[in-house]
Amino acid sequence: MRQSNLLGTTLREAPAEAETINHQLLLRAGYIRQLAAGIYTYLPLGRRVLRKLENIVREEMDAAGAQEILMPSMQPAELWKESERYGIYGKELMKLSDRHEREFVLGPTHEEVVTSLIRGEISSYRKLPVTVYQIQTKFRDERRPRSGLMRGREFLMKDAYSFDTGWEGLDETYARMHEAYRQIFERCGLAYRAVQADAGAIGAEGETREFMALSGIGEDTVAVCSVCGYAANLELAEVYAGEDAVRDISNLPAAEKFHTPGIRTIAQLEQELHIAPEQVIKTLIYEGGGKTFAVLVRGDHEVNEVKVRNYIGASGIALAGYEAVQAQAGVGSGYVGPVGLSLAVLADRAVAAMTQGITGAGERDYHLSGVVPGRDFSLAHVADFRTAAEGETCPSCGQGVLHFHQGIEIGHIFKLGTKYSEKLGASFLDAAGRSKPIIMGCYGIGISRLLAAVAEQHYDEQGLIWPAALAPYKVHILLMSTKDEVQKAAAEALYEQLAKLGIEVLLDDRDERAGVKFKDSSLLGIPVAIVVGKAAALHQVEYVDRRCSSKEVIGIAEAVSRAASGQS
Ligand code: ATP
Ligand code: MG
């Protein structure tokens, strides 16, 4: 490709709304352009990188035995009503209607469509197992599109779905997919972790793993053990249970009320009354699953809403508003306590382990001290309800400590079980002629987000630095002076020669100053630059490795053979 013809100019400055490195660099280097919030065009360079990612994903999916299909983006709303997701998917679902006022959605994911496809195609165990995948544009009306391709409203996803006759079969398929994901992310040169994740949101019945690209801009926090292989999304990372504390609560005095005018927070209790947060029991009122209930955690701990939600079995929970708290607890939130509360009380394990604690008194301007869990309020619901903290003991090995990293979710695999096959009636006849629901798994990779994540991990102050497997071109020839016939002829000859060898090469033949060409080349991030300048008269060029900025003057013939061997 001749750069003089290439669509997409480089920009000196990124638009102000681009806050993350990948977003800034992909815009500045002319890989993408925004059409509307969360909606992007891929310019030729961006399209090439995207295509490389697609091909890596395609190769690994094919190798894992999955078959490529392509399903429609436009999906009848009835299917979503059948799966009962039409209502609960919420505002992210893009809805539209046709000329006959029939309702459709623009697919944010394809469990419904693929299950309805399979129920029509497969009726016998003889045709199972089968795994299908597609690489396709998805639509989600995200509340906050963010960071360019990272959280788009229209984005490219690889979604795969597996269908097995039993859970053992699914276990095997799932393991194969897990391995394929590992291959894909390694080939992309990504620093990532496969972590335990919450399955509740999609209603999976079994195991699930999230694949997290490690990055400071990640929206997720990942807890990783310093010793064993434990890694989990913080939204579900367990807390080390340790030994059961031995409590003797037999001869403790009754709880006592004390006056705390205007003191509503743990911080105020600490500052004004010198009470350590770990002596306090925090009481939070939540609503979810049609119920109102209290959650208790120690004053120095945080409630983990995913754990609470999964315990309750609700699709979502939220802190009760001011009025609901008043109505249920008879007092504002700063003074709510578990003693005498007529709501179900969920106590975190650390609360249940306390001999006594300080709580709100359920009365304005008063707290209680000497409150004994199990004596003064019920311990009928004790579980791990808090968020793990950095530096705490690993819940898996009990040896290491948890370190936290920020992560970008680039892929997610689930053992779905029969949730969709039962709702949509995808069943098969087993060898004995009995009808059974098909056991499903689903496996997603955000391909456009992956592109952004790779960019976010591969750059320096001058621009992008693509891993060779993803670079839009392998070699960037920089012709220093278009007016110099010797240089021009040498650059053209080199360009032809590399192209003939099947090497993807971009020739900067623009009528620009050398400085501009060097700057743009670094911004674009092509792994190797071959600079054709004055030394061309001596049949020599400068061979530049983008990663380490090493420069070497070598003969043109050697430059060709180095580029051909993929060396840098
Ligand atoms: P998130 O928590 O980031 O919203 P999700 O749980 O909604 O992700 P899935 O439904 O599991 O995501 O989708 C599969 C994959 O698609 C994700 O792992 C992610 O890589 C990608 N993805 C999801 N939403 C977006 C988006 N808005 N823009 C780009 N990629 C996305
Ligand atoms: Mg989402």
mmCIF file of C-alpha atoms in Angstrom, residues 162-489:
data_model
loop_
_atom_site.group_PDB
_atom_site.id
_atom_site.type_symbol
_atom_site.label_atom_id
_atom_site.label_comp_id
_atom_site.label_asym_id
_atom_site.label_seq_id
_atom_site.Cartn_x
_atom_site.Cartn_y
_atom_site.Cartn_z
ATOM 1 C CA SER A 162 -22.116 -25.417 22.419
ATOM 2 C CA PHE A 163 -24.737 -28.134 22.599
ATOM 3 C CA ASP A 164 -24.090 -31.385 24.438
ATOM 4 C CA THR A 165 -26.125 -34.371 25.590
ATOM 5 C CA GLY A 166 -24.880 -34.162 29.185
ATOM 6 C CA TRP A 167 -22.775 -32.193 31.669
ATOM 7 C CA GLU A 168 -19.683 -34.374 31.132
ATOM 8 C CA GLY A 169 -19.799 -33.502 27.464
ATOM 9 C CA LEU A 170 -20.156 -29.835 28.312
ATOM 10 C CA ASP A 171 -17.178 -30.082 30.680
ATOM 11 C CA GLU A 172 -15.049 -31.292 27.771
ATOM 12 C CA THR A 173 -16.313 -28.679 25.333
ATOM 13 C CA TYR A 174 -15.809 -25.969 27.922
ATOM 14 C CA ALA A 175 -12.240 -27.106 28.607
ATOM 15 C CA ARG A 176 -11.494 -27.041 24.875
ATOM 16 C CA MET A 177 -12.876 -23.522 24.573
ATOM 17 C CA HIS A 178 -10.880 -22.419 27.599
ATOM 18 C CA GLU A 179 -7.746 -23.692 25.892
ATOM 19 C CA ALA A 180 -8.691 -22.002 22.599
ATOM 20 C CA TYR A 181 -9.096 -18.706 24.466
ATOM 21 C CA ARG A 182 -5.672 -19.142 26.002
ATOM 22 C CA GLN A 183 -4.183 -19.612 22.530
ATOM 23 C CA ILE A 184 -6.017 -16.601 21.144
ATOM 24 C CA PHE A 185 -4.907 -14.180 23.843
ATOM 25 C CA GLU A 186 -1.322 -15.454 23.772
ATOM 26 C CA ARG A 187 -1.183 -14.989 20.021
ATOM 27 C CA CYS A 188 -2.407 -11.428 20.548
ATOM 28 C CA GLY A 189 0.549 -10.792 22.855
ATOM 29 C CA LEU A 190 -1.756 -9.855 25.678
ATOM 30 C CA ALA A 191 -1.044 -9.838 29.415
ATOM 31 C CA TYR A 192 -4.228 -11.366 30.788
ATOM 32 C CA ARG A 193 -5.727 -13.567 33.479
ATOM 33 C CA ALA A 194 -8.548 -16.099 33.395
ATOM 34 C CA VAL A 195 -10.545 -15.412 36.535
ATOM 35 C CA GLN A 196 -13.520 -16.803 38.409
ATOM 36 C CA ALA A 197 -16.558 -14.692 37.745
ATOM 37 C CA ASP A 198 -20.177 -14.174 38.634
ATOM 38 C CA ALA A 199 -22.512 -16.358 36.618
ATOM 39 C CA GLY A 200 -25.675 -14.917 38.061
ATOM 40 C CA ALA A 201 -26.133 -12.123 35.571
ATOM 41 C CA ILE A 202 -26.671 -14.348 32.536
ATOM 42 C CA GLY A 203 -28.382 -17.045 34.581
ATOM 43 C CA ALA A 204 -25.722 -19.672 34.022
ATOM 44 C CA GLU A 205 -26.067 -22.821 36.083
ATOM 45 C CA GLY A 206 -22.427 -23.786 36.164
ATOM 46 C CA GLU A 207 -18.864 -22.631 35.995
ATOM 47 C CA THR A 208 -17.787 -19.447 34.317
ATOM 48 C CA ARG A 209 -14.491 -17.688 33.620
ATOM 49 C CA GLU A 210 -13.743 -14.149 32.601
ATOM 50 C CA PHE A 211 -10.627 -13.338 30.620
ATOM 51 C CA MET A 212 -9.185 -10.068 31.818
ATOM 52 C CA ALA A 213 -6.587 -7.985 30.007
ATOM 53 C CA LEU A 214 -4.530 -6.368 32.745
ATOM 54 C CA SER A 215 -4.680 -2.599 32.496
ATOM 55 C CA GLY A 216 -5.005 0.384 34.766
ATOM 56 C CA ILE A 217 -8.038 1.562 32.806
ATOM 57 C CA GLY A 218 -9.937 -1.693 33.398
ATOM 58 C CA GLU A 219 -13.361 -1.317 34.957
ATOM 59 C CA ASP A 220 -13.036 -4.590 36.856
ATOM 60 C CA THR A 221 -10.819 -5.438 39.793
ATOM 61 C CA VAL A 222 -9.177 -8.836 39.811
ATOM 62 C CA ALA A 223 -7.908 -10.473 43.003
ATOM 63 C CA VAL A 224 -4.885 -12.699 42.406
ATOM 64 C CA CYS A 225 -3.123 -14.903 44.962
ATOM 65 C CA SER A 226 0.600 -14.357 45.434
ATOM 66 C CA VAL A 227 1.214 -18.083 45.875
ATOM 67 C CA CYS A 228 -1.376 -20.381 44.283
ATOM 68 C CA GLY A 229 -3.214 -19.909 40.972
ATOM 69 C CA TYR A 230 -6.318 -18.364 42.524
ATOM 70 C CA ALA A 231 -7.668 -15.415 40.525
ATOM 71 C CA ALA A 232 -11.180 -14.011 40.760
ATOM 72 C CA ASN A 233 -13.175 -10.971 39.846
ATOM 73 C CA LEU A 234 -13.430 -8.945 43.044
ATOM 74 C CA GLU A 235 -17.201 -8.898 42.642
ATOM 75 C CA LEU A 236 -17.155 -12.516 43.704
ATOM 76 C CA ALA A 237 -13.713 -13.184 45.215
ATOM 77 C CA GLU A 238 -14.281 -15.153 48.385
ATOM 78 C CA VAL A 239 -13.026 -14.055 51.757
ATOM 79 C CA TYR A 240 -10.674 -16.424 53.580
ATOM 80 C CA ALA A 241 -12.790 -18.270 56.125
ATOM 81 C CA GLY A 242 -9.995 -19.148 58.537
ATOM 82 C CA GLU A 243 -10.755 -21.004 61.737
ATOM 83 C CA ASP A 244 -14.157 -20.636 63.357
ATOM 84 C CA ALA A 245 -13.683 -18.186 66.202
ATOM 85 C CA VAL A 246 -14.569 -19.561 69.624
ATOM 86 C CA ARG A 247 -16.956 -17.091 71.261
ATOM 87 C CA ASP A 248 -18.094 -17.184 74.834
ATOM 88 C CA ILE A 249 -21.168 -14.993 75.073
ATOM 89 C CA SER A 250 -22.702 -16.568 78.146
ATOM 90 C CA ASN A 251 -21.971 -13.913 80.788
ATOM 91 C CA LEU A 252 -21.949 -10.702 78.824
ATOM 92 C CA PRO A 253 -23.838 -7.675 80.129
ATOM 93 C CA ALA A 254 -26.882 -6.388 78.262
ATOM 94 C CA ALA A 255 -26.374 -3.950 75.401
ATOM 95 C CA GLU A 256 -26.396 -0.296 76.418
ATOM 96 C CA LYS A 257 -27.786 2.714 74.627
ATOM 97 C CA PHE A 258 -25.572 5.801 74.351
ATOM 98 C CA HIS A 259 -26.218 9.306 73.059
ATOM 99 C CA THR A 260 -24.613 10.114 69.681
ATOM 100 C CA PRO A 261 -26.289 13.294 68.452
ATOM 101 C CA GLY A 262 -25.509 14.049 64.803
ATOM 102 C CA ILE A 263 -23.148 11.058 64.497
ATOM 103 C CA ARG A 264 -24.323 9.049 61.526
ATOM 104 C CA THR A 265 -21.225 7.559 59.984
ATOM 105 C CA ILE A 266 -18.442 5.169 60.884
ATOM 106 C CA ALA A 267 -15.938 7.966 60.221
ATOM 107 C CA GLN A 268 -17.707 10.237 62.736
ATOM 108 C CA LEU A 269 -17.786 7.470 65.358
ATOM 109 C CA GLU A 270 -14.052 7.057 64.842
ATOM 110 C CA GLN A 271 -13.160 10.750 64.859
ATOM 111 C CA GLU A 272 -15.477 12.034 67.545
ATOM 112 C CA LEU A 273 -15.782 9.056 69.891
ATOM 113 C CA HIS A 274 -12.523 7.228 69.073
ATOM 114 C CA ILE A 275 -14.338 4.009 68.244
ATOM 115 C CA ALA A 276 -12.381 1.764 65.883
ATOM 116 C CA PRO A 277 -14.381 0.784 62.770
ATOM 117 C CA GLU A 278 -13.796 -2.918 63.446
ATOM 118 C CA GLN A 279 -15.788 -2.571 66.686
ATOM 119 C CA VAL A 280 -18.813 -1.364 64.737
ATOM 120 C CA ILE A 281 -21.507 -3.418 62.984
ATOM 121 C CA LYS A 282 -22.815 -1.577 59.915
ATOM 122 C CA THR A 283 -26.469 -2.155 59.036
ATOM 123 C CA LEU A 284 -27.574 -1.530 55.452
ATOM 124 C CA ILE A 285 -31.120 -1.913 54.214
ATOM 125 C CA TYR A 286 -31.488 -3.426 50.744
ATOM 126 C CA GLU A 287 -34.335 -4.168 48.387
ATOM 127 C CA GLY A 288 -34.349 -6.927 45.808
ATOM 128 C CA GLY A 289 -36.296 -9.922 44.602
ATOM 129 C CA GLY A 290 -39.450 -8.296 45.984
ATOM 130 C CA LYS A 291 -38.055 -8.252 49.537
ATOM 131 C CA THR A 292 -36.549 -5.725 51.916
ATOM 132 C CA PHE A 293 -33.790 -7.001 54.175
ATOM 133 C CA ALA A 294 -30.809 -5.888 56.239
ATOM 134 C CA VAL A 295 -27.176 -6.728 55.542
ATOM 135 C CA LEU A 296 -24.627 -6.478 58.353
ATOM 136 C CA VAL A 297 -20.899 -6.077 57.845
ATOM 137 C CA ARG A 298 -18.125 -4.952 60.169
ATOM 138 C CA GLY A 299 -17.465 -1.210 60.118
ATOM 139 C CA ASP A 300 -14.160 -1.626 58.275
ATOM 140 C CA HIS A 301 -15.672 -3.913 55.619
ATOM 141 C CA GLU A 302 -17.747 -3.301 52.479
ATOM 142 C CA VAL A 303 -20.919 -5.119 51.434
ATOM 143 C CA ASN A 304 -20.477 -7.200 48.293
ATOM 144 C CA GLU A 305 -23.749 -6.805 46.430
ATOM 145 C CA VAL A 306 -23.098 -9.669 44.012
ATOM 146 C CA LYS A 307 -22.692 -12.117 46.913
ATOM 147 C CA VAL A 308 -25.840 -10.785 48.566
ATOM 148 C CA ARG A 309 -27.770 -10.908 45.300
ATOM 149 C CA ASN A 310 -26.745 -14.509 44.682
ATOM 150 C CA TYR A 311 -27.656 -15.483 48.259
ATOM 151 C CA ILE A 312 -31.108 -13.915 47.894
ATOM 152 C CA GLY A 313 -31.513 -15.362 44.403
ATOM 153 C CA ALA A 314 -32.630 -11.996 43.003
ATOM 154 C CA SER A 315 -31.713 -10.654 39.568
ATOM 155 C CA GLY A 316 -30.617 -7.397 41.188
ATOM 156 C CA ILE A 317 -30.526 -5.626 44.539
ATOM 157 C CA ALA A 318 -30.169 -1.973 45.517
ATOM 158 C CA LEU A 319 -29.811 0.040 48.691
ATOM 159 C CA ALA A 320 -33.228 1.110 49.918
ATOM 160 C CA GLY A 321 -33.992 4.789 49.530
ATOM 161 C CA TYR A 322 -34.535 7.210 52.431
ATOM 162 C CA GLU A 323 -38.287 6.689 52.627
ATOM 163 C CA ALA A 324 -38.106 2.909 52.490
ATOM 164 C CA VAL A 325 -35.492 2.893 55.264
ATOM 165 C CA GLN A 326 -37.674 5.149 57.412
ATOM 166 C CA ALA A 327 -40.701 2.958 56.810
ATOM 167 C CA GLN A 328 -38.932 -0.343 57.489
ATOM 168 C CA ALA A 329 -36.496 0.616 60.236
ATOM 169 C CA GLY A 330 -38.360 3.560 61.774
ATOM 170 C CA VAL A 331 -35.268 5.757 61.633
ATOM 171 C CA GLY A 332 -32.838 7.331 59.156
ATOM 172 C CA SER A 333 -29.995 5.193 57.838
ATOM 173 C CA GLY A 334 -27.311 6.557 60.209
ATOM 174 C CA TYR A 335 -29.056 5.025 63.228
ATOM 175 C CA VAL A 336 -30.448 1.776 61.851
ATOM 176 C CA GLY A 337 -29.433 -1.298 63.818
ATOM 177 C CA PRO A 338 -30.261 -5.006 63.798
ATOM 178 C CA VAL A 339 -31.641 -5.152 67.352
ATOM 179 C CA GLY A 340 -35.426 -5.321 67.263
ATOM 180 C CA LEU A 341 -35.489 -4.937 63.496
ATOM 181 C CA SER A 342 -38.456 -6.699 61.912
ATOM 182 C CA LEU A 343 -36.594 -7.579 58.704
ATOM 183 C CA ALA A 344 -34.557 -10.599 57.665
ATOM 184 C CA VAL A 345 -30.939 -9.971 58.710
ATOM 185 C CA LEU A 346 -28.037 -11.242 56.596
ATOM 186 C CA ALA A 347 -24.864 -11.186 58.675
ATOM 187 C CA ASP A 348 -21.397 -11.401 57.223
ATOM 188 C CA ARG A 349 -19.202 -14.108 58.754
ATOM 189 C CA ALA A 350 -16.964 -11.479 60.365
ATOM 190 C CA VAL A 351 -19.992 -10.017 62.163
ATOM 191 C CA ALA A 352 -21.035 -13.448 63.402
ATOM 192 C CA ALA A 353 -17.499 -13.908 64.740
ATOM 193 C CA MET A 354 -17.683 -10.747 66.911
ATOM 194 C CA THR A 355 -18.302 -11.215 70.611
ATOM 195 C CA GLN A 356 -19.936 -7.823 70.810
ATOM 196 C CA GLY A 357 -20.207 -4.689 68.740
ATOM 197 C CA ILE A 358 -21.591 -1.187 68.379
ATOM 198 C CA THR A 359 -24.676 -0.680 66.226
ATOM 199 C CA GLY A 360 -27.272 1.964 65.490
ATOM 200 C CA ALA A 361 -29.982 1.895 68.151
ATOM 201 C CA GLY A 362 -32.926 2.106 65.773
ATOM 202 C CA GLU A 363 -33.604 5.490 67.335
ATOM 203 C CA ARG A 364 -32.463 8.910 66.202
ATOM 204 C CA ASP A 365 -29.261 10.169 67.888
ATOM 205 C CA TYR A 366 -28.531 6.894 69.697
ATOM 206 C CA HIS A 367 -26.257 3.909 69.259
ATOM 207 C CA LEU A 368 -25.998 0.661 71.208
ATOM 208 C CA SER A 369 -22.783 -0.788 72.601
ATOM 209 C CA GLY A 370 -22.246 -4.335 73.788
ATOM 210 C CA VAL A 371 -24.575 -5.765 71.132
ATOM 211 C CA VAL A 372 -24.023 -9.528 70.976
ATOM 212 C CA PRO A 373 -24.606 -11.228 67.611
ATOM 213 C CA GLY A 374 -26.799 -14.283 68.077
ATOM 214 C CA ARG A 375 -28.122 -12.992 71.388
ATOM 215 C CA ASP A 376 -29.417 -9.544 70.484
ATOM 216 C CA PHE A 377 -30.230 -10.300 66.865
ATOM 217 C CA SER A 378 -30.661 -13.452 64.815
ATOM 218 C CA LEU A 379 -27.791 -15.219 63.096
ATOM 219 C CA ALA A 380 -30.103 -17.267 60.899
ATOM 220 C CA HIS A 381 -28.403 -16.006 57.718
ATOM 221 C CA VAL A 382 -24.636 -16.009 58.039
ATOM 222 C CA ALA A 383 -22.437 -16.159 54.948
ATOM 223 C CA ASP A 384 -19.622 -14.395 53.143
ATOM 224 C CA PHE A 385 -21.305 -11.085 52.265
ATOM 225 C CA ARG A 386 -18.358 -8.734 52.084
ATOM 226 C CA THR A 387 -15.838 -7.673 49.481
ATOM 227 C CA ALA A 388 -12.351 -9.108 49.908
ATOM 228 C CA ALA A 389 -9.650 -6.536 50.622
ATOM 229 C CA GLU A 390 -6.144 -6.309 49.170
ATOM 230 C CA GLY A 391 -3.496 -8.034 51.266
ATOM 231 C CA GLU A 392 -5.922 -10.480 52.866
ATOM 232 C CA THR A 393 -5.200 -14.206 52.989
ATOM 233 C CA CYS A 394 -6.022 -16.192 49.849
ATOM 234 C CA PRO A 395 -9.355 -18.006 50.256
ATOM 235 C CA SER A 396 -8.099 -20.916 48.162
ATOM 236 C CA CYS A 397 -4.693 -21.879 49.574
ATOM 237 C CA GLY A 398 -4.761 -19.994 52.875
ATOM 238 C CA GLN A 399 -1.048 -19.254 52.328
ATOM 239 C CA GLY A 400 -0.616 -16.376 49.917
ATOM 240 C CA VAL A 401 -2.120 -12.914 50.041
ATOM 241 C CA LEU A 402 -4.460 -11.321 47.528
ATOM 242 C CA HIS A 403 -3.072 -8.698 45.169
ATOM 243 C CA PHE A 404 -5.444 -6.514 43.184
ATOM 244 C CA HIS A 405 -5.153 -5.584 39.497
ATOM 245 C CA GLN A 406 -7.452 -3.653 37.202
ATOM 246 C CA GLY A 407 -8.732 -5.683 34.272
ATOM 247 C CA ILE A 408 -10.608 -5.247 30.991
ATOM 248 C CA GLU A 409 -13.035 -8.102 30.323
ATOM 249 C CA ILE A 410 -12.157 -9.328 26.844
ATOM 250 C CA GLY A 411 -13.829 -12.710 26.958
ATOM 251 C CA HIS A 412 -16.256 -14.740 28.986
ATOM 252 C CA ILE A 413 -17.117 -18.440 28.937
ATOM 253 C CA PHE A 414 -20.132 -20.019 30.658
ATOM 254 C CA LYS A 415 -21.618 -23.390 31.311
ATOM 255 C CA LEU A 416 -25.197 -22.381 30.661
ATOM 256 C CA GLY A 417 -26.900 -25.710 31.279
ATOM 257 C CA THR A 418 -30.541 -25.911 30.248
ATOM 258 C CA LYS A 419 -31.724 -22.362 30.888
ATOM 259 C CA TYR A 420 -32.306 -21.537 27.224
ATOM 260 C CA SER A 421 -32.932 -25.041 25.910
ATOM 261 C CA GLU A 422 -35.775 -25.479 28.402
ATOM 262 C CA LYS A 423 -37.357 -22.081 27.834
ATOM 263 C CA LEU A 424 -37.138 -22.381 24.052
ATOM 264 C CA GLY A 425 -37.784 -26.114 23.819
ATOM 265 C CA ALA A 426 -34.463 -27.341 22.357
ATOM 266 C CA SER A 427 -34.441 -31.030 23.220
ATOM 267 C CA PHE A 428 -33.093 -34.299 21.835
ATOM 268 C CA LEU A 429 -33.992 -37.959 22.038
ATOM 269 C CA ASP A 430 -31.353 -40.010 23.848
ATOM 270 C CA ALA A 431 -30.365 -43.584 22.890
ATOM 271 C CA ALA A 432 -33.323 -44.921 24.867
ATOM 272 C CA GLY A 433 -35.725 -42.617 23.046
ATOM 273 C CA ARG A 434 -36.271 -40.259 25.999
ATOM 274 C CA SER A 435 -36.606 -36.538 25.350
ATOM 275 C CA LYS A 436 -34.099 -34.358 27.214
ATOM 276 C CA PRO A 437 -33.123 -30.691 27.119
ATOM 277 C CA ILE A 438 -29.806 -29.991 25.387
ATOM 278 C CA ILE A 439 -26.979 -28.880 27.710
ATOM 279 C CA MET A 440 -25.554 -25.567 26.503
ATOM 280 C CA GLY A 441 -22.455 -23.465 26.933
ATOM 281 C CA CYS A 442 -21.690 -19.989 25.582
ATOM 282 C CA TYR A 443 -18.401 -18.306 24.852
ATOM 283 C CA GLY A 444 -17.861 -14.643 23.943
ATOM 284 C CA ILE A 445 -14.912 -12.504 22.918
ATOM 285 C CA GLY A 446 -15.277 -8.781 22.354
ATOM 286 C CA ILE A 447 -13.112 -8.555 19.238
ATOM 287 C CA SER A 448 -13.239 -4.773 18.916
ATOM 288 C CA ARG A 449 -12.642 -4.411 22.655
ATOM 289 C CA LEU A 450 -9.705 -6.805 22.281
ATOM 290 C CA LEU A 451 -8.225 -4.482 19.660
ATOM 291 C CA ALA A 452 -8.498 -1.596 22.120
ATOM 292 C CA ALA A 453 -7.051 -3.706 24.946
ATOM 293 C CA VAL A 454 -4.026 -4.712 22.857
ATOM 294 C CA ALA A 455 -3.439 -1.049 21.950
ATOM 295 C CA GLU A 456 -3.754 -0.099 25.614
ATOM 296 C CA GLN A 457 -0.965 -2.556 26.477
ATOM 297 C CA HIS A 458 1.361 -1.837 23.522
ATOM 298 C CA TYR A 459 2.520 1.745 23.145
ATOM 299 C CA ASP A 460 5.150 4.250 24.171
ATOM 300 C CA GLU A 461 5.193 8.038 24.255
ATOM 301 C CA GLN A 462 5.509 8.165 20.475
ATOM 302 C CA GLY A 463 2.625 5.930 19.560
ATOM 303 C CA LEU A 464 1.384 2.415 19.059
ATOM 304 C CA ILE A 465 3.639 -0.662 18.977
ATOM 305 C CA TRP A 466 1.688 -3.570 17.493
ATOM 306 C CA PRO A 467 2.648 -7.176 18.190
ATOM 307 C CA ALA A 468 3.738 -8.544 14.812
ATOM 308 C CA ALA A 469 0.736 -10.882 14.577
ATOM 309 C CA LEU A 470 -1.679 -7.958 14.651
ATOM 310 C CA ALA A 471 0.176 -5.122 12.934
ATOM 311 C CA PRO A 472 -1.677 -3.705 9.922
ATOM 312 C CA TYR A 473 1.568 -3.970 7.933
ATOM 313 C CA LYS A 474 4.753 -5.815 8.801
ATOM 314 C CA VAL A 475 7.137 -3.299 7.232
ATOM 315 C CA HIS A 476 6.953 0.455 6.820
ATOM 316 C CA ILE A 477 9.264 1.849 4.151
ATOM 317 C CA LEU A 478 10.053 5.506 4.715
ATOM 318 C CA LEU A 479 11.222 7.276 1.597
ATOM 319 C CA MET A 480 13.076 10.304 2.902
ATOM 320 C CA SER A 481 13.131 12.464 -0.224
ATOM 321 C CA THR A 482 10.628 11.957 -3.011
ATOM 322 C CA LYS A 483 12.687 14.370 -5.099
ATOM 323 C CA ASP A 484 15.800 12.234 -4.956
ATOM 324 C CA GLU A 485 15.623 9.815 -7.912
ATOM 325 C CA VAL A 486 18.107 7.334 -6.424
ATOM 326 C CA GLN A 487 16.169 7.125 -3.149
ATOM 327 C CA LYS A 488 12.898 6.919 -4.979
ATOM 328 C CA ALA A 489 14.028 4.092 -7.224
#
